[in-house]
CSV table of C-alpha atoms in Angstrom, one decimal:
chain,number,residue,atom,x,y,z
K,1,UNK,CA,0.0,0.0,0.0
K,2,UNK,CA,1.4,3.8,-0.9
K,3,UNK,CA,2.0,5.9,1.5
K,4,UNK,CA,1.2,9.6,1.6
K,5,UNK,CA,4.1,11.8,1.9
K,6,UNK,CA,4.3,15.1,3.8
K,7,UNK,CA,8.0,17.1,4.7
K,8,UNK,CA,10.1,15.4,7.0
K,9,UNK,CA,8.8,15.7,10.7
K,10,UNK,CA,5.5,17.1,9.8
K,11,UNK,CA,2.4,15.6,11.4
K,12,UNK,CA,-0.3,13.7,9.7
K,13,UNK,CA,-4.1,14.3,9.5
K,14,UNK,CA,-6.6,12.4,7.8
K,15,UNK,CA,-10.4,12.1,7.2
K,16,UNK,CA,-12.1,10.3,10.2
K,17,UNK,CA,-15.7,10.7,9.1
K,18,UNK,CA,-17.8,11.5,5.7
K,19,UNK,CA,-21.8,12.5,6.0
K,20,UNK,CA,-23.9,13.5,3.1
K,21,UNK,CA,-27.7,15.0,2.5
K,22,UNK,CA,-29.6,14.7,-0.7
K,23,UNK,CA,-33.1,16.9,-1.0
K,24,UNK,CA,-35.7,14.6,-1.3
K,25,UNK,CA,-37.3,15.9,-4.6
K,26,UNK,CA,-35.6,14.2,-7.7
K,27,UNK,CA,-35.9,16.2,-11.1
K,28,UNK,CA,-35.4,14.1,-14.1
K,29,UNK,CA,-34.3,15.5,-17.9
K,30,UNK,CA,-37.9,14.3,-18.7
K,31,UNK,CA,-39.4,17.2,-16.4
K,32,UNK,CA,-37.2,19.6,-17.4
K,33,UNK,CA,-38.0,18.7,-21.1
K,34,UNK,CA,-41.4,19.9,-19.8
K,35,UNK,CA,-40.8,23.7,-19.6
K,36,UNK,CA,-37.8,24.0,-22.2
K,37,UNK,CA,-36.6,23.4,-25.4
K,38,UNK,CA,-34.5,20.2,-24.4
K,39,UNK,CA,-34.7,16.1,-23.8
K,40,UNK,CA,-32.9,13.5,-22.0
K,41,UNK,CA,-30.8,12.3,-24.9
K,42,UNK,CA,-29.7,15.7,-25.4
K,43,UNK,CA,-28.4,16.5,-21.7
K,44,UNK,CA,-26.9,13.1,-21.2
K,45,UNK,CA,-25.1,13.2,-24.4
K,46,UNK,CA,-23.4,16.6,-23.6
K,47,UNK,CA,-23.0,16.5,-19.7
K,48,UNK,CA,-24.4,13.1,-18.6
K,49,UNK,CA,-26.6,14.1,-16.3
K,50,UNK,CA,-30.1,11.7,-16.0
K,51,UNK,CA,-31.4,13.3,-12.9
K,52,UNK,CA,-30.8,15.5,-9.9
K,53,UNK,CA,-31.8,17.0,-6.7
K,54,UNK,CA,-34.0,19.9,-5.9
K,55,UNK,CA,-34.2,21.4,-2.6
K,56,UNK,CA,-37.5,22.1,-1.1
K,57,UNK,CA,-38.1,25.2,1.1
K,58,UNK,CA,-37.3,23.7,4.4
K,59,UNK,CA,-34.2,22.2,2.8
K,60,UNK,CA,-32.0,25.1,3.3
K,61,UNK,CA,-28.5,25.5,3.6
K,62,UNK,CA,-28.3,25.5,7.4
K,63,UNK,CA,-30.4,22.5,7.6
K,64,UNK,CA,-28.5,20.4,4.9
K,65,UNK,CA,-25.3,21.0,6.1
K,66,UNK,CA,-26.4,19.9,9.7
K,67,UNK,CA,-27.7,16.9,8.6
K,68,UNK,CA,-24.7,16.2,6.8
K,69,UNK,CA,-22.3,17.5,9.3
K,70,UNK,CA,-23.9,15.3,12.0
K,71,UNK,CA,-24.0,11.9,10.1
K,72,UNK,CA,-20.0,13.1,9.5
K,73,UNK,CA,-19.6,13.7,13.1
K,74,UNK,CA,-21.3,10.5,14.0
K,75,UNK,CA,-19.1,8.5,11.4
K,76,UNK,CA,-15.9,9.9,12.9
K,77,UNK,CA,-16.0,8.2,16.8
K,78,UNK,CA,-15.6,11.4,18.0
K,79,UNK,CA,-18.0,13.9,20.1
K,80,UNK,CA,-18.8,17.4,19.4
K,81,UNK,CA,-17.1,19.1,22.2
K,82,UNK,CA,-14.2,17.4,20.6
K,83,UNK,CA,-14.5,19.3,17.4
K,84,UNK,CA,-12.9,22.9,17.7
K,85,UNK,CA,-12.9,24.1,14.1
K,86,UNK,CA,-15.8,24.3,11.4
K,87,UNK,CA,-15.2,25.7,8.0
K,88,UNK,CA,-18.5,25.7,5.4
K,89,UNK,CA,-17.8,26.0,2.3
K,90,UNK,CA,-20.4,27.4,0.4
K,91,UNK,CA,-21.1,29.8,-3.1
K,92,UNK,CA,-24.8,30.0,-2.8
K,93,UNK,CA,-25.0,32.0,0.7
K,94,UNK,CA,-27.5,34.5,-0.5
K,95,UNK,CA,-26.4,36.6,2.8
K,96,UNK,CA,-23.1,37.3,3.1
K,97,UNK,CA,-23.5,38.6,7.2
K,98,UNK,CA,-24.4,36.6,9.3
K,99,UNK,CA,-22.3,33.7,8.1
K,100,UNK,CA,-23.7,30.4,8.6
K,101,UNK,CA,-20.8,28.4,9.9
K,102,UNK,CA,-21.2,29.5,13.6
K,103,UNK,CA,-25.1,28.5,13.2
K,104,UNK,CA,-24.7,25.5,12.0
K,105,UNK,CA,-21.7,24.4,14.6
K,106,UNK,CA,-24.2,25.3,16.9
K,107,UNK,CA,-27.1,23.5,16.0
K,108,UNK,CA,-24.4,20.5,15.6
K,109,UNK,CA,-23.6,21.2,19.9
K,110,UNK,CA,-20.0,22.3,18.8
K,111,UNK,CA,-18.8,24.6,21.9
K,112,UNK,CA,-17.7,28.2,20.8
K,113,UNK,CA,-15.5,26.5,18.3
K,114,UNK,CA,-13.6,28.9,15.1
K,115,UNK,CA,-16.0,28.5,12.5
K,116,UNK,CA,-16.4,30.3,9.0
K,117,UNK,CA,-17.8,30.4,5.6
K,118,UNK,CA,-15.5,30.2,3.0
K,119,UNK,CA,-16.2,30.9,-1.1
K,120,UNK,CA,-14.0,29.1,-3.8
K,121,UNK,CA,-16.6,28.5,-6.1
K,122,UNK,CA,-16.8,24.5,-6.9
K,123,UNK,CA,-13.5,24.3,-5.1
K,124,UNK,CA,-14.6,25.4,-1.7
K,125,UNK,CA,-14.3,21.5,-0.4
K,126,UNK,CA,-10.7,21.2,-1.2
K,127,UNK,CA,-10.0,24.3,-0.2
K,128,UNK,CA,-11.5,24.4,2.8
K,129,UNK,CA,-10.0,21.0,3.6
K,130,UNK,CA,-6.6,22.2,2.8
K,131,UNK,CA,-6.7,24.6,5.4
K,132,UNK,CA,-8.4,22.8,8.5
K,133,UNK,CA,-5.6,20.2,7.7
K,134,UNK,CA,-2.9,22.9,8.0
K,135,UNK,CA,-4.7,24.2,11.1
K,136,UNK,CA,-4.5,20.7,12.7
K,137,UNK,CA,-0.9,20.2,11.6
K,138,UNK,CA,-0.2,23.5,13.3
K,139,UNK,CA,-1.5,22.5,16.2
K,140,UNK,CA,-4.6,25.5,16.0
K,141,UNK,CA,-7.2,23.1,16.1
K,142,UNK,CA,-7.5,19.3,17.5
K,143,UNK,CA,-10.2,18.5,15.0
K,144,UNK,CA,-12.2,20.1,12.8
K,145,UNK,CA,-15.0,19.4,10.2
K,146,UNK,CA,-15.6,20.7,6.7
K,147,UNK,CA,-18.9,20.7,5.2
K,148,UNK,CA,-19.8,22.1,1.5
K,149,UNK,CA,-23.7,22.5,1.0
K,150,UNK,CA,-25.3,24.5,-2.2
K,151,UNK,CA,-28.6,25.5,-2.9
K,152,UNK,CA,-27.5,26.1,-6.5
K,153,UNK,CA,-31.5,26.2,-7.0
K,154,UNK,CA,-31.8,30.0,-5.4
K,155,UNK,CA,-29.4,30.8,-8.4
K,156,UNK,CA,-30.5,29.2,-11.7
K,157,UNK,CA,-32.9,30.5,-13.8
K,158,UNK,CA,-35.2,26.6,-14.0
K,159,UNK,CA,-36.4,27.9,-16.9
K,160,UNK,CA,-32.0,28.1,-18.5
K,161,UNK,CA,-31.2,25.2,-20.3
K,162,UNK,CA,-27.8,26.5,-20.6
K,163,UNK,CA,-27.9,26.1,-16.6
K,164,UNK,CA,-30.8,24.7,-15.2
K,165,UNK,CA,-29.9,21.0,-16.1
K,166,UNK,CA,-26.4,20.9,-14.2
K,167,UNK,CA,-27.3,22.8,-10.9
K,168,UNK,CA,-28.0,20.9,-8.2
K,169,UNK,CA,-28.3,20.8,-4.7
K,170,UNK,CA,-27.1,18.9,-1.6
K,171,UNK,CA,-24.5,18.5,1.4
K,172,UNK,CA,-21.7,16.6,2.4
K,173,UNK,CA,-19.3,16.9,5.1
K,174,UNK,CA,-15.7,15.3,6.6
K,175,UNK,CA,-14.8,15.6,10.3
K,176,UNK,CA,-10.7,15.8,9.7
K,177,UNK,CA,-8.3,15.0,12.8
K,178,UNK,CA,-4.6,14.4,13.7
K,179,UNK,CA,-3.2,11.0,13.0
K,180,UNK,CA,0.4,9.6,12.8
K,181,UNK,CA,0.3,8.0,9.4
K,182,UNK,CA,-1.1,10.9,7.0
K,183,UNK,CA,-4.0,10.1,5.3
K,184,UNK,CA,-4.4,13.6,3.6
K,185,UNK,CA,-1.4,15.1,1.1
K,186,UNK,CA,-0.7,18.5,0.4
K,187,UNK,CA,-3.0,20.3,-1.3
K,188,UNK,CA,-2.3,21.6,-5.1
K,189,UNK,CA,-4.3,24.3,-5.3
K,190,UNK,CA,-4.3,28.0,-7.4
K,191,UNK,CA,-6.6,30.3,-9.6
K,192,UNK,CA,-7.0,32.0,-12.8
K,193,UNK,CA,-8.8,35.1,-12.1
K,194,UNK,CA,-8.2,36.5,-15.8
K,195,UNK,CA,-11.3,34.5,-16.4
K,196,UNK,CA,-13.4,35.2,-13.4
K,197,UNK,CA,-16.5,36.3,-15.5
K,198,UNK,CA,-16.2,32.3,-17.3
K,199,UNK,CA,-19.0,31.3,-14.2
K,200,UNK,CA,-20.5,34.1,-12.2
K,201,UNK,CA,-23.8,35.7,-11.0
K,202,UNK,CA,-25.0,38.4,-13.4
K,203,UNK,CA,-27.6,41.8,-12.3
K,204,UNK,CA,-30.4,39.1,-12.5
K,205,UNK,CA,-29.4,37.1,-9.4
K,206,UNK,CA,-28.6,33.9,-11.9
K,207,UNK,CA,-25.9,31.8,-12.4
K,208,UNK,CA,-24.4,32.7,-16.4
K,209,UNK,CA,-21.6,30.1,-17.5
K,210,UNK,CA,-19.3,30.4,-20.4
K,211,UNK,CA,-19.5,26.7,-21.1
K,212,UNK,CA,-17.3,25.9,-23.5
K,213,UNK,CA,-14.5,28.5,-22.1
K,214,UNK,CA,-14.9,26.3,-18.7
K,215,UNK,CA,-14.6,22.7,-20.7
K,216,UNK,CA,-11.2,24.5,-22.5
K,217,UNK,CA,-9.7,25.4,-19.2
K,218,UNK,CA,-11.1,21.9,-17.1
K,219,UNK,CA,-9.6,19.6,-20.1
K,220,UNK,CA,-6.4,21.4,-20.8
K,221,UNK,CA,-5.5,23.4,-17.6
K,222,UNK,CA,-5.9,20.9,-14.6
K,223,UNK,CA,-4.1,18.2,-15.5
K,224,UNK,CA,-1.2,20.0,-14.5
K,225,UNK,CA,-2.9,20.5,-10.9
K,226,UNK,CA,-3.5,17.0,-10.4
K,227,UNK,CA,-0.2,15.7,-11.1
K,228,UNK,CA,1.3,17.9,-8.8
K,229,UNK,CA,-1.1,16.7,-6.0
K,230,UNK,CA,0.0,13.2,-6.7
K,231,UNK,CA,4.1,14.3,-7.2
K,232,UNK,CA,3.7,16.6,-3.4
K,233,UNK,CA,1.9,13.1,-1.7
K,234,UNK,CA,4.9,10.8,-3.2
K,235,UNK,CA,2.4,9.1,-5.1
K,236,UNK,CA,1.7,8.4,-8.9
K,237,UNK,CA,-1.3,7.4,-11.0
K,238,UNK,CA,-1.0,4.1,-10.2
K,239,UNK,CA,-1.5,4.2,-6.9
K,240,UNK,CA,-4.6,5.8,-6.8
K,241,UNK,CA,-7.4,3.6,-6.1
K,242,UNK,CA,-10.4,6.1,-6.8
K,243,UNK,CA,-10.9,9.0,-9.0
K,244,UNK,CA,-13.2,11.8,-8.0
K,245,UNK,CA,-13.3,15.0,-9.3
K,246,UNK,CA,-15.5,17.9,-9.6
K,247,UNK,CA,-18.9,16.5,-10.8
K,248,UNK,CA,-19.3,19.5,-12.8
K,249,UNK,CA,-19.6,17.5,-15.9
K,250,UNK,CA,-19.0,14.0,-17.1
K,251,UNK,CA,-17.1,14.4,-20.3
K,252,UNK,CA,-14.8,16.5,-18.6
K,253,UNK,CA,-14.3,13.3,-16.0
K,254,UNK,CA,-13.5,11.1,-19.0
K,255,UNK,CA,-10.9,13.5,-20.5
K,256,UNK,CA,-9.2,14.0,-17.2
K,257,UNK,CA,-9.4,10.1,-16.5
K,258,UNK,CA,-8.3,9.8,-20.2
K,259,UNK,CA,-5.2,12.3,-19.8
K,260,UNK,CA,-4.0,11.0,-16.3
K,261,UNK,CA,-3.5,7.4,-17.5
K,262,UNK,CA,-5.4,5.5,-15.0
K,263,UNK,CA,-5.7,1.7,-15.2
K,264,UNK,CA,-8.7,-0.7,-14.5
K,265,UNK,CA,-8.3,-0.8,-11.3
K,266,UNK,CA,-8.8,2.9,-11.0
K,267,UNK,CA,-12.9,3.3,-9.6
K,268,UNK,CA,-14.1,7.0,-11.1
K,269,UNK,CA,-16.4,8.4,-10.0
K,270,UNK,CA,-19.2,9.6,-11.6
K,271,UNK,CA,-21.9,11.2,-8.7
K,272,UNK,CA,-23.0,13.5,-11.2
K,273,UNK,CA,-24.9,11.0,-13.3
K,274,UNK,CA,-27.8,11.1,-10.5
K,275,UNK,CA,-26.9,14.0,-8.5
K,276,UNK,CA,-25.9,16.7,-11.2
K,277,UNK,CA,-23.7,19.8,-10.2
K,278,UNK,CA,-23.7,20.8,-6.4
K,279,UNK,CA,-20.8,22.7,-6.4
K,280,UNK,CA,-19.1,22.6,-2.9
K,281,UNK,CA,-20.7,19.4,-2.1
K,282,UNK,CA,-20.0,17.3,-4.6
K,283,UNK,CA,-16.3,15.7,-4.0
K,284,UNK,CA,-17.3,14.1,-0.4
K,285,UNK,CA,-21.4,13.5,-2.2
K,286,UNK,CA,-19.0,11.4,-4.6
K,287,UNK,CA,-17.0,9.7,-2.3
K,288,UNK,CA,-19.9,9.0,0.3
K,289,UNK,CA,-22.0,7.5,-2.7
K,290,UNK,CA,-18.8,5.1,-3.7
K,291,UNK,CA,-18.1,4.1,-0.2
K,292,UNK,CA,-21.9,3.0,0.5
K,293,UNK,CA,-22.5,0.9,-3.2
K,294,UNK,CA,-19.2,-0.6,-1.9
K,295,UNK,CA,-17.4,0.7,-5.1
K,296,UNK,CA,-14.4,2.3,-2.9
K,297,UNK,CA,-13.8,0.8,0.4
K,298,UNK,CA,-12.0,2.3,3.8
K,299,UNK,CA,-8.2,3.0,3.6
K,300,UNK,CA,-8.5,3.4,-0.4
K,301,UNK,CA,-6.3,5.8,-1.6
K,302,UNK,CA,-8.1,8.4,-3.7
K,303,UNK,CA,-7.5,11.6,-5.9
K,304,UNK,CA,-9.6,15.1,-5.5
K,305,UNK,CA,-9.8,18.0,-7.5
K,306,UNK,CA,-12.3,21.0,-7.3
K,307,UNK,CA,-12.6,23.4,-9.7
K,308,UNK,CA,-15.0,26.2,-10.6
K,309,UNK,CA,-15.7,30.1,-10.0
K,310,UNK,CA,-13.1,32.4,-9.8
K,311,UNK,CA,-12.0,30.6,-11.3
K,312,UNK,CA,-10.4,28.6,-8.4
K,313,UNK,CA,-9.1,25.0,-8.5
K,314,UNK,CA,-7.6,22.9,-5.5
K,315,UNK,CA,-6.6,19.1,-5.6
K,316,UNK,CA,-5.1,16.7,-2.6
K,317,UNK,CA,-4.7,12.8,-2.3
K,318,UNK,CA,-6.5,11.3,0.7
K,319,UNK,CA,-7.1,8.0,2.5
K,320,UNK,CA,-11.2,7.1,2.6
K,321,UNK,CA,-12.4,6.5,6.0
């Protein structure tokens, strides 16, 4: 088995707990081929999406991310008041002040911990994971958890095709703590803000994507960024067990699969067949969805890499829970 590698005397952290929550309501291509000009062959064929979730209105952010953040918590072994840093990473907070991160560490009974919300577009998990594992290696926290939740839903246009078929929404969270062997790499992370209008929020309060400009840059820019995760954890692609990018698109996940050179034994995964784009939330969706069909299994080494608004991108190799 490989083993992550971190500079000499540093201490190890590693992910002790996953949780997820998916809405309830499921919205097929067949629905949305109700009230626009589209069908399922046409959105599968171009991002391979057959259905997603749809939050109702008691389904917001705060409650999601508890829900997740609390199966995460339960996963873990550990108890609240053991938990001393919370970072949410979110892009669909529709109020920047208050932030939600000290509500929902609260509703979770997490004691007057540091919590935040932190915005990196599609990103935000690995970034925000990135840091809480610095924070633990520097000994500013004992443990911490990281949740992404999106209501991407408050922010599309249902009526866009050019949008409405790929925004989703959901939660998923990791509780992170301090471990001898390290179970989570450095993280590979940077931006390209030249192109920061390619996904943003325009004067209507929607979500406008350059789609094609965001393909370009996914297919041709990030390999770079995941080879250097793999080259600062000591590994290479064949040690990497499972795959799980971004589920921002599926023939993007094909060409980075394609370009990184894994073999069979490589599981990708491909969350975004049922659960669309949920932004923050969609990395530990993946993994949690992989790890319950039994697809991935506990002490698997996998590959992550978010990427989106900004735009932002951020990639680390981690041992699954």
């Amino acid at each position: 088995m490989s083993s992550i590698q971190l500079a000499t005397g540093a201490p190890g952290t590693r992910i002790l707990g996953l949780g997820d929550y998916r809405p309830r309501r499921r919205v097929t291509n067949d629905e949305l081929a109700q009230v626009m000009e589209t069908s399922d062959e046409w959105i599968q064929s171009r991002v391979g999406i057959a259905e997603r979730r749809w939050a109702d209105d008691d389904e917001t952010l705060v409650e999601m991310a508890v829900a997740a953040g609390g199966k995460a918590i339960a996963a873990s072994g550990l108890a609240p008041d053991e938990i001393d840093l919370v970072v949410l990473a979110s892009a669909s907070l529709r109020r920047p002040i208050p932030g939600i991160g000290p509500q929902v560490a609260h509703r979770l009974g997490i004691p007057r911990p540091g919590a935040l919300d932190l915005n990196a577009g599609c990103a935000g998990f690995c970034y925000a994971l990135g840091l809480v594992s610095d924070a633990i290696r520097a000994g500013s926290a004992r443990n911490a958890i990281v949740i992404g939740v999106e209501r991407l839903t408050d922010v599309t246009d249902r009526t866009d095709r050019s949008t409405a078929v790929i925004f989703a929404d959901g939660a998923g969270a990791a509780v992170v703590g301090p471990t001898d062997e390290p179970g989570i790499g450095p993280v590979a992370w940077g931006s390209d803000g030249d192109q920061h209008t390619a996904i943003e929020i325009v004067d209507s309060g929607y979500m406008a994507m350059a789609g094609q400009a965001v393909y370009r840059w996914a297919t041709t820019r990030l390999t770079e960024a995941l080879t250097q995760a793999m080259d600062r954890a000591g590994v290479t692609a064949a040690d990497i067990d499972v795959f799980a990018p971004h589920q921002a698109n599926l023939r993007i996940i094909e060409s980075m699969t394609k370009r990184l050179g894994f073999g069979e034994k490589t599981v990708i995964a491909r969350d975004i067949v049922r659960s669309g784009n949920t932004s923050a939330a969609s990395i530990p969706l993946a993994l949690g969805a992989l790890l319950e069909s039994g697809e991935a299994k506990s002490g698997d080494l996998a590959l992550v890499l978010g990427y989106g608004a900004g735009l932002t991108y951020a990639g680390q190799v981690l041992r699954l829970p």
